[in-house]
Every structure is written in structure tokens, then in C-alpha cells.
CSV table of C-alpha atoms in Angstrom, one decimal:
chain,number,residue,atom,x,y,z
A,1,UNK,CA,-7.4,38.4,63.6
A,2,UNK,CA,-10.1,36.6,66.0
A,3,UNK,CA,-8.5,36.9,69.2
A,4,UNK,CA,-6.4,39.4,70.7
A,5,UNK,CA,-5.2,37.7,74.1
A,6,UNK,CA,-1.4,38.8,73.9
A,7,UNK,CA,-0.7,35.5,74.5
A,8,UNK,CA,0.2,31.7,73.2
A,9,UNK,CA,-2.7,30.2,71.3
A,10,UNK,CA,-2.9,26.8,69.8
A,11,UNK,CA,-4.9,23.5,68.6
A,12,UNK,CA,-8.1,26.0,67.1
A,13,UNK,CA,-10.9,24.3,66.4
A,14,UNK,CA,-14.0,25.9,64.7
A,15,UNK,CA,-17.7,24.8,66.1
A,16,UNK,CA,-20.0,22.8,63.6
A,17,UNK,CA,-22.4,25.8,63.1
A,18,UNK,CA,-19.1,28.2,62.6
A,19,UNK,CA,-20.6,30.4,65.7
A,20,UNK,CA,-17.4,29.3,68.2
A,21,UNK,CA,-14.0,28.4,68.3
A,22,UNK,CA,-12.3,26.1,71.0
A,23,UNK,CA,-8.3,26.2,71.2
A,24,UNK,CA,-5.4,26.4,73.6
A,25,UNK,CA,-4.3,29.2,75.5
A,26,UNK,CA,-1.6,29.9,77.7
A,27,UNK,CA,-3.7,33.7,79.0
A,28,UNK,CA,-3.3,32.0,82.8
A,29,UNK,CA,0.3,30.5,82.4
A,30,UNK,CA,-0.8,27.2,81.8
A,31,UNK,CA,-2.6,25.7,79.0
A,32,UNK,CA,-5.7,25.9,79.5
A,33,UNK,CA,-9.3,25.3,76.8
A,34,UNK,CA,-10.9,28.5,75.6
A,35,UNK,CA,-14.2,28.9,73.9
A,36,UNK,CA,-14.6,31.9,72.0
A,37,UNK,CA,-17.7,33.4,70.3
A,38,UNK,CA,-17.0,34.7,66.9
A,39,UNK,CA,-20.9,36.3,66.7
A,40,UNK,CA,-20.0,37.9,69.9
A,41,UNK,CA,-16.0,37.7,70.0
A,42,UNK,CA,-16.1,37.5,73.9
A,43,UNK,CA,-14.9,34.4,75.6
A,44,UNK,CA,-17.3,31.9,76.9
A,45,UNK,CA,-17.3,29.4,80.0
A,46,UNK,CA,-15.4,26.7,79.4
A,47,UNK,CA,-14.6,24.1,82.9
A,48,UNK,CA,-10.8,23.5,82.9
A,49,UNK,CA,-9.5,21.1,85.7
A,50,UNK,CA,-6.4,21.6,87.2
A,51,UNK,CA,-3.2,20.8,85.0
A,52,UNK,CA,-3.1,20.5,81.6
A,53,UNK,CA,-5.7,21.2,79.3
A,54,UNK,CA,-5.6,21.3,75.4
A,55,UNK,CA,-6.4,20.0,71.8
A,56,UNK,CA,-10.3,20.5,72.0
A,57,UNK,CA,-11.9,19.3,68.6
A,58,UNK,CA,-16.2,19.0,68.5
A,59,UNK,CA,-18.6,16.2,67.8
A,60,UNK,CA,-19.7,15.8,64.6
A,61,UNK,CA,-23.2,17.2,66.0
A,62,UNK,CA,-21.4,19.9,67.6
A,63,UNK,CA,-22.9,19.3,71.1
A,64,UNK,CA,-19.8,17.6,72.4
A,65,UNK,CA,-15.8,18.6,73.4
A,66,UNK,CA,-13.1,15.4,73.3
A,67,UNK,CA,-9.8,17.5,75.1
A,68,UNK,CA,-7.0,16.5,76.6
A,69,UNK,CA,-6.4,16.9,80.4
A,70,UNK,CA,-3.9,16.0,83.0
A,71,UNK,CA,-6.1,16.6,86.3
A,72,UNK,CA,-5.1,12.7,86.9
A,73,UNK,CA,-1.4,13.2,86.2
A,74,UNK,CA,-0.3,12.3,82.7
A,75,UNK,CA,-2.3,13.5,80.2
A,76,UNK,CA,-5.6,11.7,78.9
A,77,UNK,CA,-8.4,12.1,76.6
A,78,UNK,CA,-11.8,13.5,78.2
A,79,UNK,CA,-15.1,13.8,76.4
A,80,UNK,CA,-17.6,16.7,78.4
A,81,UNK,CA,-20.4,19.0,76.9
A,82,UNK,CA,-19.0,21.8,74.9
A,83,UNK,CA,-18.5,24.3,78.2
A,84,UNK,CA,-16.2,21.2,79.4
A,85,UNK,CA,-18.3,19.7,82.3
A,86,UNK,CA,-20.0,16.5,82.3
A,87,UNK,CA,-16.6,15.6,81.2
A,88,UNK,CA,-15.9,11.3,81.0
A,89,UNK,CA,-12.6,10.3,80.6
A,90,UNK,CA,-12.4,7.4,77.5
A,91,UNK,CA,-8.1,6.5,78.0
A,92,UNK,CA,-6.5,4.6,80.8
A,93,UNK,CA,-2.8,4.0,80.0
A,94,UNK,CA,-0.1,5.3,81.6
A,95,UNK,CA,1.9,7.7,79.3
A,96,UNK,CA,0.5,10.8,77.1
A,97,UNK,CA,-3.1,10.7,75.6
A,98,UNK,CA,-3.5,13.8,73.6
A,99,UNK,CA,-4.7,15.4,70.0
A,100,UNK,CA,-8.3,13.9,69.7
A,101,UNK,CA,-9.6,14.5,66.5
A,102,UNK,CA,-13.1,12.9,66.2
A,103,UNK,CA,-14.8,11.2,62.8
A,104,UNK,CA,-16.7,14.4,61.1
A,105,UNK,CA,-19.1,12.0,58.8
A,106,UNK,CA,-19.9,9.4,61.3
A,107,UNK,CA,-18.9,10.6,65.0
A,108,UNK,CA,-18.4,7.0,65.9
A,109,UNK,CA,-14.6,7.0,66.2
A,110,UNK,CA,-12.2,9.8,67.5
A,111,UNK,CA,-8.3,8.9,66.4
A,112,UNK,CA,-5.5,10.5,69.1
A,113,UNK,CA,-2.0,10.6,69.6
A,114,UNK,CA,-0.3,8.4,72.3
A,115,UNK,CA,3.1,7.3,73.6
A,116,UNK,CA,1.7,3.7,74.8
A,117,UNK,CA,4.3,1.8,73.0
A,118,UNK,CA,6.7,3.6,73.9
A,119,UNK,CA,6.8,6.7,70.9
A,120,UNK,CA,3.7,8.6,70.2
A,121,UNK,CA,1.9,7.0,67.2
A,122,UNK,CA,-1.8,7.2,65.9
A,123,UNK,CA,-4.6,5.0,67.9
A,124,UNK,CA,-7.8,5.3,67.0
A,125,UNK,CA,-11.0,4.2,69.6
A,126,UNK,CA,-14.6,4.6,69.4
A,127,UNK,CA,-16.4,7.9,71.0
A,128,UNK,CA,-17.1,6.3,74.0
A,129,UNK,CA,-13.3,5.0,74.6
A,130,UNK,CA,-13.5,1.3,73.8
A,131,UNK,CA,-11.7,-0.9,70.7
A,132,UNK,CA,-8.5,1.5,70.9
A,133,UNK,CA,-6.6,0.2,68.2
A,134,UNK,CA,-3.2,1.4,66.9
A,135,UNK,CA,-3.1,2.7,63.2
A,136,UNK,CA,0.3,4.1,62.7
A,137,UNK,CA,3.3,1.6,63.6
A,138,UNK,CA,7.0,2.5,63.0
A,139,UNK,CA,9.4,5.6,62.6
A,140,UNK,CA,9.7,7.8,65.5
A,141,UNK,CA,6.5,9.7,65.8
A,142,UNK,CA,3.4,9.6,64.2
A,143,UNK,CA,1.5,13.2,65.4
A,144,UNK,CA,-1.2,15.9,64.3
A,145,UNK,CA,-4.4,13.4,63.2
A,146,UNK,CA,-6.9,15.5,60.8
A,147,UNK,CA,-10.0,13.7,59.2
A,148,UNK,CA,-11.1,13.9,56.2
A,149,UNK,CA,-14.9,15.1,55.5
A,150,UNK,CA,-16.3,12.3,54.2
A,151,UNK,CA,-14.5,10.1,57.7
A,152,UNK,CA,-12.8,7.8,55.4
A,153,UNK,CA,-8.8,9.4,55.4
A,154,UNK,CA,-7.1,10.3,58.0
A,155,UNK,CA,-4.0,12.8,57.2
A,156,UNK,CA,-1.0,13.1,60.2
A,157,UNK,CA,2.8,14.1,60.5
A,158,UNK,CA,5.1,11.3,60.4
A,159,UNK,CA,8.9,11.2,61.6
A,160,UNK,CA,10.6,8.4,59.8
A,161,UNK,CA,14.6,8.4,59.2
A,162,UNK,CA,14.5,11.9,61.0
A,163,UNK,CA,12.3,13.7,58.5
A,164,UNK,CA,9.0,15.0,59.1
A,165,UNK,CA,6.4,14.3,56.5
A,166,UNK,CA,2.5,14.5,55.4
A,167,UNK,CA,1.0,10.9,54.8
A,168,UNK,CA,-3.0,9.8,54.3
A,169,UNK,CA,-4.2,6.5,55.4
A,170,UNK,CA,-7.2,5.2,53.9
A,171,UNK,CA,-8.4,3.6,57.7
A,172,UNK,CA,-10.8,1.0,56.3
A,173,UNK,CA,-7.8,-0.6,54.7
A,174,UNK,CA,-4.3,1.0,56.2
A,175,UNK,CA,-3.2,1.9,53.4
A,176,UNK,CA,-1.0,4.5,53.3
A,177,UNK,CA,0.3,7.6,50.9
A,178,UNK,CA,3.4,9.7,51.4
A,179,UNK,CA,2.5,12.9,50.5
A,180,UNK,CA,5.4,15.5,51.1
A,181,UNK,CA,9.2,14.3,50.7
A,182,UNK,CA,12.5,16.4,50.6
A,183,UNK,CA,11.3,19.0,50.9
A,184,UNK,CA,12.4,19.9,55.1
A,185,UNK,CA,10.3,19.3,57.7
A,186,UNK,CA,6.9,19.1,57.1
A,187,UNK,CA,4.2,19.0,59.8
């Protein structure tokens, strides 16, 4: 056990150089973004604004946060130095921009969860917030974006026909593998 905060935690996410982990927690009743130091195990300063504030994943470089915050209303994704200030915000949509996951091998694209069209599906943008394109189309939801290492497949959670499954996407050509099936819900 890292943390003992008697509390909700969510959304870790472990530092480049293994020294840190960033995640969600609800220690203040809301959600904010924690850093913690695993050399040290003691929290570190992290800048939360007011609202919302969650699914914190690192640059490839480690010298970067991309988070989700609401401090504008709904929620939208914010890239700031890894104690959260500095912090740009890369969507403009109305609706739900959350669960950045960034590119590990390249850093050049971070893919996120939006409900833009109306369900939340997979877009993908570069890491400055331009050429947001949508990767996942169809079913219900398409959630929980996870990169491969070598930046080439992404893995997420999709809801199609009421079922919850595992699928990879090859993102240079959208293709796409089911990888868990009847087996319940899978996320």
C-alpha cells in the first residue's frame, strides 16, 4: 500500500523516473490531483483550481501534467508543469473533456475521452490541443484510453450492444481488435 489517505483514490499515474505518483483524490470532498512522493511517501504541491480536477497522466519527458479540470464549468483538458501551474487549457467544446492519456514514445499526441457528439468516444489531438480528431465511432461509449509503449496501439473500454469490452486500435490505420467477449463486463 502507497498511500494511506482513508479516502477515495483514483486515475494513478506513476512519474517517468518512478519517483512520483499523480492520481485522484476525494481527501477534501471533491476530486482533487495529488502528487505523491514514493522516495519520500509525503504529498507534494500540486495547484488545483476550483471544481473538478482528475485523470493526471505525465509527458513522455516527465516534465509535464495533461489533467482534467472544471474551473470553467464543464470539464476540459489542461496541460501545466507537473505541480499543476503554468497550466494551458488545449479543449474548447461544450460537454465533458476528460481521461488524457498522452503518446509515451513520441509525446506528440495525447488521446481523451469526450462526449462532443453526443456519447463519450475516443478523440485524439496533438499535445498542444490542435487536429482533434475522433478515433472511436459507434456503440455507446468508448472510455479508459491506455497507450501502448512503443505509441503505436491504443487499448480502451468499449460499450457496444450493452456489453463492456477490451479493444486495441492500431491508430496509424484504425484498425481495430476485440479483445475480451462474454465474458461480463469488462473495463
Amino acid at each position: 500500500q502507497i498511500t494511506h489517505l482513508n479516502t477515495l483514490s483514483l486515475t494513478p499515474a506513476i512519474s517517468v523516473d518512478g519517483t512520483q505518483i499523480a492520481f485522484t483524490t476525494y481527501l477534501k470532498n471533491n476530486p482533487d490531483i495529488m502528487i505523491f512522493s514514493l522516495l519520500s511517501k509525503t504529498p507534494l504541491s500540486f495547484f488545483n483550481r476550483k471544481g473538478l480536477n482528475t485523470t493526471p497522466t505525465w509527458s513522455p519527458d516527465g516534465t509535464k501534467l495533461a489533467f482534467s479540470s472544471s474551473v470553467t464549468g464543464a470539464p476540459e483538458i489542461y496541460l501545466g508543469d507537473v505541480r499543476g501551474t503554468n497550466a494551458k487549457r488545449l479543449t474548447y467544446v461544450r460537454g465533458v473533456d476528460i481521461q488524457p492519456a498522452w503518446n509515451p514514445k513520441t509525446g506528440a499526441q495525447i488521446a481523451f475521452v469526450s462526449d462532443r457528439s453526443g456519447h463519450p468516444m475516443i478523440y485524439m489531438m496533438d499535445s498542444e490541443g490542435a487536429n482533434v480528431t475522433q478515433l472511436v465511432e459507434g456503440g455507446t461509449q468508448a472510455l479508459d484510453p491506455a497507450w501502448s509503449p512503443n505509441g503505436r496501439l491504443l487499448a480502451f473500454t468499449w460499450n457496444q450492444d450493452e456489453h463492456y469490452d477490451i479493444y486495441l486500435m492500431d491508430v496509424a490505420t484504425r484498425e481495430i481488435v476485440q479483445l475480451t467477449k462474454d465474458i461480463g463486463r469488462n473495463e
